[in-house]
Amino acid sequence: MVRVYYGDHFEHPSTHEHLTTPETVAKFANLFLSFLLMAGGIACAVMGIWLASTANEYNYFITVKGLTPSVLLITYGVGLFFFSSVACCATARHSGFLLGVIVVTMFLLIGAEVVGVTFAFTYRDNFKTDVKNESLALIAGYSAPGWEKNSTEVFDRIQQDLECCGVSGGPSDWGTSGTNGTTLAVYWVVEGTHTDDAPDSCCKKNTTGCGIDQVPNKNETLWSKGCVTALFDWFDDKMLLFVGTVSTVLVFQIVNVCGMYLWRRCIVHGF
């Protein structure tokens, strides 16, 4: 391939120059990997949108500094798609400058992904503590008018969808315990006088009034698992999906970055 000297480096004067066989293989391998990463970015963004639309209540429990898994996935997917698109254009147009910028940017993105995956595993137990604290706050204000974040609707949705009841103790969390009659469901029991009642959303067959006089699961009609356990199981499943997706994309990114670096050297210095 003909190369023109530009002061301190060589570049191809045109994207239409004849390529040698090794150059052709390197170019189209990079284009293929860039297209794969573009598809991976779209997949991550779609997964984030799906998570936001179908599991909004669960995201509420695992928000970290205002960021939910759905927001992180959408942001990551859009960023990956954008940079992979630029990499594809740079490869096709033989732009050594753009390829250099993309290689550095992709290295930074890979570093952020490694930190994110490590963070998810390292702070797994902290998430469990946060989930329990938020659950305790929700059950305390259950059925209270105007309670922040509409705890009644959120808790009902979680109990129905995850087939759970209460926080950690199952149906007994909706009743009283001890000689002084303490309860987690403060408003429900004290103000609502539901001493032995569970919400209908706790019932295996959800019908109006099905939870009345059923605490603590007298007739085995209520879900026995606490919602903290159910939420953490749900979180573990989603974290595995997230980590698996990011790790798969990460492998392709590393290969693509190495390929772009070599292709840039080919453009600037030749084989």
CSV table of C-alpha atoms in Angstrom, one decimal:
chain,number,residue,atom,x,y,z
A,1,MET,CA,0.0,0.0,0.0
A,2,VAL,CA,1.3,3.5,-0.8
A,3,ARG,CA,1.9,5.7,2.3
A,4,VAL,CA,2.6,9.4,2.4
A,5,TYR,CA,4.9,11.1,4.9
A,6,TYR,CA,3.2,13.8,7.0
A,7,GLY,CA,6.0,15.4,8.9
A,8,ASP,CA,6.5,12.8,11.6
A,9,HIS,CA,4.5,9.8,10.5
A,10,PHE,CA,3.1,7.9,7.5
A,11,GLU,CA,-0.6,7.7,6.7
A,12,HIS,CA,-2.6,6.3,3.8
A,13,PRO,CA,-3.6,9.2,1.4
A,14,SER,CA,-6.9,7.4,0.6
A,15,THR,CA,-9.2,4.8,2.0
A,16,HIS,CA,-9.4,3.3,-1.5
A,17,GLU,CA,-5.7,2.2,-1.8
A,18,HIS,CA,-5.0,-1.4,-2.6
A,19,LEU,CA,-4.5,-3.4,0.6
A,20,THR,CA,-2.2,-6.4,1.1
A,21,THR,CA,-3.7,-9.6,2.3
A,22,PRO,CA,-2.6,-9.2,6.0
A,23,GLU,CA,-3.9,-5.6,5.9
A,24,THR,CA,-7.2,-6.7,4.5
A,25,VAL,CA,-7.6,-9.4,7.2
A,26,ALA,CA,-6.6,-6.9,10.0
A,27,LYS,CA,-9.0,-4.3,8.7
A,28,PHE,CA,-12.1,-6.5,8.3
A,29,ALA,CA,-11.4,-8.3,11.6
A,30,ASN,CA,-11.5,-5.0,13.4
A,31,LEU,CA,-14.7,-3.9,11.5
A,32,PHE,CA,-16.3,-7.2,12.5
A,33,LEU,CA,-15.4,-6.8,16.2
A,34,SER,CA,-16.6,-3.2,16.2
A,35,PHE,CA,-19.9,-4.3,14.8
A,36,LEU,CA,-20.1,-7.0,17.5
A,37,LEU,CA,-19.5,-4.4,20.2
A,38,MET,CA,-22.1,-2.1,18.6
A,39,ALA,CA,-24.6,-4.9,18.9
A,40,GLY,CA,-23.4,-5.6,22.5
A,41,GLY,CA,-24.1,-1.9,23.3
A,42,ILE,CA,-27.6,-2.1,21.9
A,43,ALA,CA,-28.2,-5.3,23.9
A,44,CYS,CA,-27.1,-3.7,27.1
A,45,ALA,CA,-29.2,-0.6,26.6
A,46,VAL,CA,-32.3,-2.7,25.7
A,47,MET,CA,-31.6,-4.9,28.8
A,48,GLY,CA,-31.5,-1.7,30.9
A,49,ILE,CA,-34.7,-0.4,29.5
A,50,TRP,CA,-36.4,-3.7,30.1
A,51,LEU,CA,-35.1,-3.7,33.7
A,52,ALA,CA,-36.4,-0.2,34.2
A,53,SER,CA,-39.9,-0.9,32.9
A,54,THR,CA,-40.5,-4.3,34.5
A,55,ALA,CA,-38.6,-4.1,37.8
A,56,ASN,CA,-38.8,-0.5,38.9
A,57,GLU,CA,-39.7,-1.4,42.5
A,58,TYR,CA,-36.7,-3.7,42.9
A,59,ASN,CA,-34.4,-1.0,41.5
A,60,TYR,CA,-35.6,1.2,44.4
A,61,PHE,CA,-34.0,-1.2,46.8
A,62,ILE,CA,-30.6,-1.4,45.2
A,63,THR,CA,-30.0,2.2,44.2
A,64,VAL,CA,-26.4,3.4,44.8
A,65,LYS,CA,-25.9,7.2,45.0
A,66,GLY,CA,-28.9,7.7,42.8
A,67,LEU,CA,-27.9,5.2,40.2
A,68,THR,CA,-29.9,2.0,39.5
A,69,PRO,CA,-28.7,-1.1,37.6
A,70,SER,CA,-31.0,-0.1,34.7
A,71,VAL,CA,-29.5,3.4,34.5
A,72,LEU,CA,-26.0,2.0,34.6
A,73,LEU,CA,-26.8,-0.6,31.9
A,74,ILE,CA,-28.4,2.0,29.6
A,75,THR,CA,-25.5,4.5,30.0
A,76,TYR,CA,-22.9,1.7,29.5
A,77,GLY,CA,-24.8,0.4,26.4
A,78,VAL,CA,-25.1,3.9,24.8
A,79,GLY,CA,-21.4,4.7,25.5
A,80,LEU,CA,-20.3,1.3,24.1
A,81,PHE,CA,-22.4,1.8,21.0
A,82,PHE,CA,-21.1,5.3,20.4
A,83,PHE,CA,-17.4,4.5,20.8
A,84,SER,CA,-17.6,1.3,18.8
A,85,SER,CA,-19.3,3.2,16.0
A,86,VAL,CA,-16.5,5.8,16.0
A,87,ALA,CA,-14.0,2.9,16.0
A,88,CYS,CA,-15.7,1.3,13.0
A,89,CYS,CA,-15.6,4.6,11.1
A,90,ALA,CA,-11.9,5.2,12.0
A,91,THR,CA,-11.0,1.7,10.9
A,92,ALA,CA,-12.9,2.1,7.6
A,93,ARG,CA,-11.3,5.5,6.8
A,94,HIS,CA,-7.8,4.6,7.9
A,95,SER,CA,-7.7,7.4,10.5
A,96,GLY,CA,-4.6,6.8,12.7
A,97,PHE,CA,-5.6,9.8,14.9
A,98,LEU,CA,-9.1,8.6,15.6
A,99,LEU,CA,-8.0,5.1,16.2
A,100,GLY,CA,-5.4,6.4,18.8
A,101,VAL,CA,-8.2,8.3,20.6
A,102,ILE,CA,-10.5,5.3,20.6
A,103,VAL,CA,-7.8,2.9,21.8
A,104,VAL,CA,-7.1,5.2,24.8
A,105,THR,CA,-10.9,5.7,25.5
A,106,MET,CA,-11.6,1.9,25.3
A,107,PHE,CA,-8.8,1.2,27.7
A,108,LEU,CA,-10.4,3.6,30.2
A,109,LEU,CA,-13.8,2.0,29.6
A,110,ILE,CA,-12.4,-1.4,30.2
A,111,GLY,CA,-10.9,-0.2,33.4
A,112,ALA,CA,-14.2,1.2,34.5
A,113,GLU,CA,-15.9,-2.1,33.7
A,114,VAL,CA,-13.4,-4.1,35.8
A,115,VAL,CA,-13.9,-1.7,38.7
A,116,GLY,CA,-17.7,-2.0,38.3
A,117,VAL,CA,-17.7,-5.8,38.3
A,118,THR,CA,-15.3,-5.9,41.3
A,119,PHE,CA,-17.5,-3.4,43.1
A,120,ALA,CA,-20.6,-5.6,42.6
A,121,PHE,CA,-19.0,-8.6,44.2
A,122,THR,CA,-17.1,-6.7,47.0
A,123,TYR,CA,-20.2,-4.8,48.2
A,124,ARG,CA,-22.7,-7.6,47.8
A,125,ASP,CA,-23.2,-7.9,51.6
A,126,ASN,CA,-23.7,-4.1,51.8
A,127,PHE,CA,-26.6,-4.4,49.3
A,128,LYS,CA,-28.2,-6.9,51.6
A,129,THR,CA,-28.0,-4.5,54.5
A,130,ASP,CA,-29.5,-1.7,52.4
A,131,VAL,CA,-32.3,-3.9,51.2
A,132,LYS,CA,-33.2,-4.9,54.7
A,133,ASN,CA,-33.2,-1.2,56.0
A,134,GLU,CA,-35.4,-0.1,53.1
A,135,SER,CA,-37.8,-3.0,53.7
A,136,LEU,CA,-38.1,-2.1,57.4
A,137,ALA,CA,-38.9,1.5,56.4
A,138,LEU,CA,-41.5,0.4,53.9
A,139,ILE,CA,-43.3,-2.0,56.3
A,140,ALA,CA,-43.3,0.5,59.1
A,141,GLY,CA,-45.3,2.9,56.9
A,142,TYR,CA,-47.4,0.4,55.1
A,143,SER,CA,-51.0,1.6,54.5
A,144,ALA,CA,-50.2,5.1,55.9
A,145,PRO,CA,-51.8,7.8,53.8
A,146,GLY,CA,-49.3,9.7,51.7
A,147,TRP,CA,-46.3,7.7,52.9
A,148,GLU,CA,-43.1,8.6,51.1
A,149,LYS,CA,-42.5,6.6,47.9
A,150,ASN,CA,-45.9,5.0,48.2
A,151,SER,CA,-44.8,2.1,50.4
A,152,THR,CA,-48.1,0.2,50.2
A,153,GLU,CA,-48.1,-0.2,46.5
A,154,VAL,CA,-44.4,-1.0,46.3
A,155,PHE,CA,-44.6,-3.6,49.1
A,156,ASP,CA,-47.7,-5.2,47.6
A,157,ARG,CA,-46.1,-5.5,44.2
A,158,ILE,CA,-43.0,-7.1,45.7
A,159,GLN,CA,-44.9,-9.6,47.8
A,160,GLN,CA,-47.0,-10.7,44.9
A,161,ASP,CA,-44.3,-10.9,42.3
A,162,LEU,CA,-41.6,-12.5,44.5
A,163,GLU,CA,-44.0,-14.7,46.4
A,164,CYS,CA,-42.8,-13.4,49.8
A,165,CYS,CA,-44.3,-11.9,53.0
A,166,GLY,CA,-42.9,-9.4,55.5
A,167,VAL,CA,-39.3,-8.5,55.9
A,168,SER,CA,-37.1,-11.3,57.3
A,169,GLY,CA,-39.5,-13.2,59.6
A,170,GLY,CA,-42.2,-13.9,57.0
A,171,PRO,CA,-45.9,-13.5,57.9
A,172,SER,CA,-45.1,-12.9,61.6
A,173,ASP,CA,-43.6,-9.5,60.7
A,174,TRP,CA,-47.2,-8.3,60.2
A,175,GLY,CA,-48.2,-9.2,63.7
A,176,THR,CA,-47.0,-8.3,67.2
A,177,SER,CA,-44.3,-10.0,69.3
A,178,GLY,CA,-43.0,-9.9,72.8
A,179,THR,CA,-44.8,-9.0,76.0
A,180,ASN,CA,-45.1,-5.4,75.0
A,181,GLY,CA,-46.5,-6.2,71.6
A,182,THR,CA,-43.8,-4.7,69.4
A,183,THR,CA,-44.3,-4.8,65.7
A,184,LEU,CA,-42.5,-4.0,62.5
A,185,ALA,CA,-45.7,-2.9,60.7
A,186,VAL,CA,-46.2,0.1,63.0
A,187,TYR,CA,-49.0,1.9,61.1
A,188,TRP,CA,-50.7,-1.3,59.9
A,189,VAL,CA,-51.0,-2.8,63.4
A,190,VAL,CA,-51.3,0.2,65.7
A,191,GLU,CA,-53.3,2.6,63.6
A,192,GLY,CA,-55.0,0.1,61.4
A,193,THR,CA,-55.7,-2.4,64.2
A,194,HIS,CA,-54.7,-5.4,62.0
A,195,THR,CA,-53.1,-7.3,64.9
A,196,ASP,CA,-53.5,-10.8,63.3
A,197,ASP,CA,-54.0,-9.7,59.7
A,198,ALA,CA,-51.6,-9.9,56.8
A,199,PRO,CA,-52.0,-7.8,53.6
A,200,ASP,CA,-53.8,-9.7,50.8
A,201,SER,CA,-50.6,-9.5,48.8
A,202,CYS,CA,-49.1,-12.0,51.2
A,203,CYS,CA,-51.6,-14.7,50.2
A,204,LYS,CA,-50.7,-17.5,47.9
A,205,LYS,CA,-54.2,-17.0,46.3
A,206,ASN,CA,-54.7,-13.2,46.4
A,207,THR,CA,-58.3,-12.5,47.1
A,208,THR,CA,-60.0,-9.7,49.0
A,209,GLY,CA,-59.7,-10.3,52.8
A,210,CYS,CA,-57.6,-13.5,52.3
A,211,GLY,CA,-55.0,-12.3,54.9
A,212,ILE,CA,-57.5,-11.5,57.7
A,213,ASP,CA,-56.7,-13.4,60.9
A,214,GLN,CA,-53.9,-15.5,59.2
A,215,VAL,CA,-50.8,-14.2,61.1
A,216,PRO,CA,-48.6,-16.1,61.7
A,217,ASN,CA,-49.6,-18.2,58.7
A,218,LYS,CA,-52.2,-20.2,60.7
A,219,ASN,CA,-53.6,-22.1,57.7
A,220,GLU,CA,-50.5,-22.1,55.5
A,221,THR,CA,-52.2,-19.7,53.1
A,222,LEU,CA,-49.5,-17.1,53.2
A,223,TRP,CA,-46.1,-17.0,51.6
A,224,SER,CA,-43.5,-18.1,54.2
A,225,LYS,CA,-40.3,-16.6,52.7
A,226,GLY,CA,-39.4,-13.1,53.9
A,227,CYS,CA,-39.0,-10.4,51.2
A,228,VAL,CA,-35.4,-9.6,52.1
A,229,THR,CA,-34.4,-13.1,51.2
A,230,ALA,CA,-36.6,-13.0,48.0
A,231,LEU,CA,-35.2,-9.6,47.0
A,232,PHE,CA,-31.6,-10.8,47.6
A,233,ASP,CA,-32.2,-13.9,45.5
A,234,TRP,CA,-33.6,-11.7,42.7
A,235,PHE,CA,-30.6,-9.4,43.0
A,236,ASP,CA,-28.2,-12.3,42.8
A,237,ASP,CA,-29.9,-13.5,39.6
A,238,LYS,CA,-29.7,-10.1,38.0
A,239,MET,CA,-26.1,-9.5,39.1
A,240,LEU,CA,-25.1,-12.8,37.5
A,241,LEU,CA,-26.8,-11.7,34.3
A,242,PHE,CA,-25.1,-8.2,34.5
A,243,VAL,CA,-21.7,-9.6,35.3
A,244,GLY,CA,-22.0,-12.3,32.6
A,245,THR,CA,-23.0,-9.8,30.0
A,246,VAL,CA,-20.3,-7.3,30.8
A,247,SER,CA,-17.6,-10.0,31.1
A,248,THR,CA,-18.5,-11.3,27.6
A,249,VAL,CA,-18.4,-7.8,26.1
A,250,LEU,CA,-15.2,-7.2,28.0
A,251,VAL,CA,-13.4,-10.1,26.2
A,252,PHE,CA,-14.4,-8.8,22.8
A,253,GLN,CA,-13.4,-5.2,23.8
A,254,ILE,CA,-9.9,-6.4,24.8
A,255,VAL,CA,-9.5,-8.3,21.5
A,256,ASN,CA,-10.8,-5.3,19.6
A,257,VAL,CA,-8.6,-2.8,21.3
A,258,CYS,CA,-5.5,-4.9,20.6
A,259,GLY,CA,-6.7,-5.2,17.0
A,260,MET,CA,-7.2,-1.4,16.7
A,261,TYR,CA,-3.8,-0.8,18.1
A,262,LEU,CA,-2.1,-3.1,15.6
A,263,TRP,CA,-4.2,-1.6,12.7
A,264,ARG,CA,-3.2,1.9,13.8
A,265,ARG,CA,0.5,0.9,13.7
A,266,CYS,CA,-0.2,-0.6,10.2
A,267,ILE,CA,-1.7,2.7,9.1
A,268,VAL,CA,1.0,5.0,10.6
A,269,HIS,CA,4.1,2.9,10.3
A,270,GLY,CA,3.2,0.0,8.1
A,271,PHE,CA,3.7,-3.8,8.7
